[in-house]
Amino acid sequence: MKTLIINAQPDFRNGNHYSIKLQQKFLEKYRVSFPQQTVDLINLYDMEIPQLTTNQLLGIWEKQAAHITLNAEENRLFQINQNLIQQFKSHHRIVIVSPLHNFNVTSKMKDYIDNVLVAHETFKYTAEGSVGLMTDNYKVMLLQASGSIYTNNDRYTPLEFSRMYLKGIFEELMGFDKFSIVRIEGLQTNGVDINQAVQKGMKDLDKEFAKFYEL
């Protein structure tokens, strides 16, 4: 079961971030459970990702639709895009490592999704609407750290757009079998014991890890 970790933490080299601690815990569990396997890991803030702009992906797709030859730079960017798509599709387990930025995914994570949420690659249009193409036992897990708490069913809960956004993209649009989330939350909230918050997150990861690799 090929696994791809998508690290969307801007400060990904800093092991003190709690999203990175979740990633480290996940890797430890993976090595114990699958000692003969390896995980592929990409750091979004350490790589070039084409953007959905008129001088990059939008412009490239418009020229392709009009059967206009791409220039050298456009060909280079298009090849990066194609490599990202093929890498993404070849992994049946996707792990996203991310902090919560202003209630949503980080900017590079949005750029990444714009590269892989592509018609005829990960979904298709039909007369009844779009249909996901990632239906062959694909699962995604979000490892998230946040300053506030979003599980108390209070005014903060519906503001946590990243969970809703990613769940919608992966399950509803691309057809993934399951979206799950593991959180370390309340890191900047008064009255929260950070050690207890971390312990809870790690215990939740133990539970979700087993489900993640169920067939």
GROMACS .gro file of C-alpha atoms in nm:
model
  215
    1MET     CA    1   0.000   0.000   0.000
    2LYS     CA    2   0.198   0.301  -0.126
    3THR     CA    3   0.185   0.602   0.107
    4LEU     CA    4   0.257   0.964   0.019
    5ILE     CA    5   0.309   1.225   0.291
    6ILE     CA    6   0.237   1.578   0.175
    7ASN     CA    7   0.398   1.816   0.421
    8ALA     CA    8   0.231   2.157   0.395
    9GLN     CA    9   0.406   2.312   0.696
   10PRO     CA   10   0.602   2.621   0.579
   11ASP     CA   11   0.862   2.568   0.853
   12PHE     CA   12   0.890   2.197   0.776
   13ARG     CA   13   1.250   2.164   0.899
   14ASN     CA   14   1.150   2.264   1.253
   15GLY     CA   15   1.070   1.950   1.450
   16ASN     CA   16   0.918   2.154   1.732
   17HIS     CA   17   0.598   2.216   1.535
   18TYR     CA   18   0.320   1.992   1.655
   19SER     CA   19   0.211   1.898   1.304
   20ILE     CA   20   0.566   1.773   1.248
   21LYS     CA   21   0.547   1.576   1.573
   22LEU     CA   22   0.237   1.405   1.437
   23GLN     CA   23   0.425   1.327   1.117
   24GLN     CA   24   0.714   1.179   1.313
   25LYS     CA   25   0.473   0.964   1.515
   26PHE     CA   26   0.304   0.846   1.196
   27LEU     CA   27   0.641   0.749   1.044
   28GLU     CA   28   0.739   0.559   1.359
   29LYS     CA   29   0.417   0.361   1.347
   30TYR     CA   30   0.458   0.296   0.975
   31ARG     CA   31   0.812   0.161   1.014
   32VAL     CA   32   0.698  -0.078   1.286
   33SER     CA   33   0.390  -0.193   1.095
   34PHE     CA   34   0.552  -0.216   0.750
   35PRO     CA   35   0.927  -0.267   0.801
   36GLN     CA   36   0.982  -0.369   0.439
   37GLN     CA   37   0.806  -0.065   0.294
   38THR     CA   38   0.903   0.299   0.251
   39VAL     CA   39   0.704   0.621   0.257
   40ASP     CA   40   0.735   0.890  -0.008
   41LEU     CA   41   0.747   1.238   0.145
   42ILE     CA   42   0.727   1.576  -0.028
   43ASN     CA   43   0.770   1.915   0.139
   44LEU     CA   44   0.554   2.162  -0.050
   45TYR     CA   45   0.755   2.461   0.072
   46ASP     CA   46   1.073   2.308  -0.066
   47MET     CA   47   0.955   2.251  -0.423
   48GLU     CA   48   0.815   2.435  -0.720
   49ILE     CA   49   0.441   2.399  -0.766
   50PRO     CA   50   0.274   2.563  -1.069
   51GLN     CA   51   0.000   2.808  -0.976
   52LEU     CA   52  -0.349   2.857  -1.112
   53THR     CA   53  -0.268   3.185  -1.289
   54THR     CA   54  -0.291   3.308  -1.648
   55ASN     CA   55   0.085   3.290  -1.697
   56GLN     CA   56   0.107   2.939  -1.553
   57LEU     CA   57  -0.156   2.660  -1.540
   58LEU     CA   58  -0.457   2.858  -1.665
   59GLY     CA   59  -0.259   2.995  -1.956
   60ILE     CA   60  -0.113   2.653  -2.035
   61TRP     CA   61  -0.453   2.483  -2.040
   62GLU     CA   62  -0.600   2.761  -2.256
   63LYS     CA   63  -0.322   2.722  -2.513
   64GLN     CA   64  -0.360   2.344  -2.513
   65ALA     CA   65  -0.736   2.375  -2.569
   66ALA     CA   66  -0.669   2.610  -2.862
   67HIS     CA   67  -0.398   2.375  -3.000
   68ILE     CA   68  -0.130   2.640  -2.956
   69THR     CA   69   0.225   2.515  -2.904
   70LEU     CA   70   0.361   2.574  -2.555
   71ASN     CA   71   0.690   2.757  -2.514
   72ALA     CA   72   0.983   2.605  -2.326
   73GLU     CA   73   0.886   2.751  -1.988
   74GLU     CA   74   0.525   2.642  -2.026
   75ASN     CA   75   0.637   2.292  -2.120
   76ARG     CA   76   0.857   2.281  -1.810
   77LEU     CA   77   0.571   2.386  -1.583
   78PHE     CA   78   0.331   2.145  -1.751
   79GLN     CA   79   0.574   1.858  -1.693
   80ILE     CA   80   0.592   1.947  -1.323
   81ASN     CA   81   0.213   1.940  -1.314
   82GLN     CA   82   0.199   1.602  -1.486
   83ASN     CA   83   0.458   1.456  -1.249
   84LEU     CA   84   0.257   1.575  -0.947
   85ILE     CA   85  -0.059   1.416  -1.084
   86GLN     CA   86   0.103   1.082  -1.157
   87GLN     CA   87   0.277   1.070  -0.820
   88PHE     CA   88  -0.050   1.152  -0.646
   89LYS     CA   89  -0.251   0.888  -0.833
   90SER     CA   90   0.008   0.616  -0.771
   91HIS     CA   91  -0.033   0.634  -0.391
   92HIS     CA   92  -0.345   0.483  -0.236
   93ARG     CA   93  -0.275   0.639   0.104
   94ILE     CA   94  -0.228   1.015   0.127
   95VAL     CA   95  -0.122   1.186   0.451
   96ILE     CA   96  -0.141   1.566   0.473
   97VAL     CA   97   0.066   1.733   0.743
   98SER     CA   98  -0.035   2.090   0.810
   99PRO     CA   99  -0.095   2.368   1.058
  100LEU     CA  100  -0.424   2.556   1.039
  101HIS     CA  101  -0.370   2.899   0.879
  102ASN     CA  102  -0.657   3.143   0.922
  103PHE     CA  103  -0.903   2.853   0.946
  104ASN     CA  104  -0.788   2.700   0.618
  105VAL     CA  105  -0.513   2.505   0.440
  106THR     CA  106  -0.178   2.669   0.376
  107SER     CA  107  -0.127   2.851   0.046
  108LYS     CA  108   0.106   2.585  -0.096
  109MET     CA  109  -0.147   2.314  -0.012
  110LYS     CA  110  -0.406   2.502  -0.216
  111ASP     CA  111  -0.158   2.526  -0.505
  112TYR     CA  112  -0.095   2.152  -0.481
  113ILE     CA  113  -0.465   2.069  -0.495
  114ASP     CA  114  -0.504   2.296  -0.797
  115ASN     CA  115  -0.247   2.074  -0.970
  116VAL     CA  116  -0.406   1.738  -0.891
  117LEU     CA  117  -0.778   1.821  -0.902
  118VAL     CA  118  -0.786   1.793  -1.279
  119ALA     CA  119  -1.069   1.673  -1.504
  120HIS     CA  120  -1.005   1.335  -1.672
  121GLU     CA  121  -0.727   1.267  -1.421
  122THR     CA  122  -0.883   1.258  -1.074
  123PHE     CA  123  -1.247   1.333  -1.164
  124LYS     CA  124  -1.465   1.360  -1.472
  125TYR     CA  125  -1.773   1.551  -1.581
  126THR     CA  126  -2.096   1.367  -1.661
  127ALA     CA  127  -2.448   1.473  -1.748
  128GLU     CA  128  -2.538   1.432  -1.381
  129GLY     CA  129  -2.239   1.630  -1.255
  130SER     CA  130  -1.878   1.555  -1.168
  131VAL     CA  131  -1.772   1.203  -1.066
  132GLY     CA  132  -1.455   1.109  -0.879
  133LEU     CA  133  -1.203   0.877  -1.042
  134MET     CA  134  -1.002   0.798  -0.726
  135THR     CA  135  -1.231   0.515  -0.620
  136ASP     CA  136  -0.994   0.218  -0.592
  137ASN     CA  137  -0.954   0.210  -0.212
  138TYR     CA  138  -0.792   0.552  -0.177
  139LYS     CA  139  -0.780   0.709   0.170
  140VAL     CA  140  -0.651   1.042   0.301
  141MET     CA  141  -0.557   1.146   0.654
  142LEU     CA  142  -0.503   1.503   0.773
  143LEU     CA  143  -0.254   1.554   1.058
  144GLN     CA  144  -0.334   1.901   1.184
  145ALA     CA  145  -0.211   2.133   1.459
  146SER     CA  146  -0.413   2.440   1.558
  147GLY     CA  147  -0.406   2.716   1.815
  148SER     CA  148  -0.779   2.701   1.885
  149ILE     CA  149  -1.016   2.413   1.957
  150TYR     CA  150  -1.262   2.316   1.683
  151THR     CA  151  -1.434   2.012   1.833
  152ASN     CA  152  -1.645   2.180   2.101
  153ASN     CA  153  -1.945   2.246   1.873
  154ASP     CA  154  -1.917   2.617   1.942
  155ARG     CA  155  -1.871   2.917   1.711
  156TYR     CA  156  -1.523   2.798   1.611
  157THR     CA  157  -1.637   2.459   1.481
  158PRO     CA  158  -1.795   2.580   1.152
  159LEU     CA  159  -1.501   2.817   1.094
  160GLU     CA  160  -1.255   2.531   1.049
  161PHE     CA  161  -1.272   2.539   0.671
  162SER     CA  162  -0.966   2.323   0.602
  163ARG     CA  163  -1.138   2.005   0.719
  164MET     CA  164  -1.453   2.078   0.519
  165TYR     CA  165  -1.252   2.184   0.215
  166LEU     CA  166  -1.023   1.879   0.211
  167LYS     CA  167  -1.304   1.636   0.287
  168GLY     CA  168  -1.509   1.783   0.003
  169ILE     CA  169  -1.219   1.777  -0.243
  170PHE     CA  170  -1.103   1.425  -0.163
  171GLU     CA  171  -1.429   1.242  -0.086
  172GLU     CA  172  -1.697   1.428  -0.278
  173LEU     CA  173  -1.502   1.536  -0.586
  174MET     CA  174  -1.221   1.283  -0.630
  175GLY     CA  175  -1.404   0.984  -0.485
  176PHE     CA  176  -1.170   0.880  -0.203
  177ASP     CA  177  -1.315   0.607   0.017
  178LYS     CA  178  -1.234   0.785   0.342
  179PHE     CA  179  -1.116   1.116   0.484
  180SER     CA  180  -0.993   1.120   0.846
  181ILE     CA  181  -0.839   1.386   1.066
  182VAL     CA  182  -0.606   1.369   1.365
  183ARG     CA  183  -0.563   1.692   1.559
  184ILE     CA  184  -0.347   1.848   1.823
  185GLU     CA  185  -0.560   2.150   1.904
  186GLY     CA  186  -0.584   2.434   2.153
  187LEU     CA  187  -0.213   2.512   2.146
  188GLN     CA  188  -0.280   2.883   2.199
  189THR     CA  189  -0.597   2.852   2.405
  190ASN     CA  190  -0.612   2.959   2.768
  191GLY     CA  191  -0.659   2.672   3.010
  192VAL     CA  192  -0.537   2.402   2.773
  193ASP     CA  193  -0.267   2.168   2.901
  194ILE     CA  194  -0.045   2.128   2.596
  195ASN     CA  195   0.097   1.797   2.712
  196GLN     CA  196  -0.253   1.656   2.747
  197ALA     CA  197  -0.348   1.794   2.406
  198VAL     CA  198  -0.046   1.625   2.251
  199GLN     CA  199  -0.117   1.295   2.426
  200LYS     CA  200  -0.475   1.301   2.302
  201GLY     CA  201  -0.358   1.368   1.947
  202MET     CA  202  -0.112   1.081   1.959
  203LYS     CA  203  -0.377   0.842   2.097
  204ASP     CA  204  -0.615   0.949   1.821
  205LEU     CA  205  -0.341   0.879   1.568
  206ASP     CA  206  -0.301   0.526   1.708
  207LYS     CA  207  -0.672   0.464   1.647
  208GLU     CA  208  -0.686   0.617   1.302
  209PHE     CA  209  -0.366   0.453   1.181
  210ALA     CA  210  -0.516   0.105   1.209
  211LYS     CA  211  -0.828   0.211   1.019
  212PHE     CA  212  -0.617   0.388   0.758
  213TYR     CA  213  -0.459   0.065   0.638
  214GLU     CA  214  -0.769  -0.152   0.652
  215LEU     CA  215  -0.862  -0.289   0.311
   0.00000   0.00000   0.00000
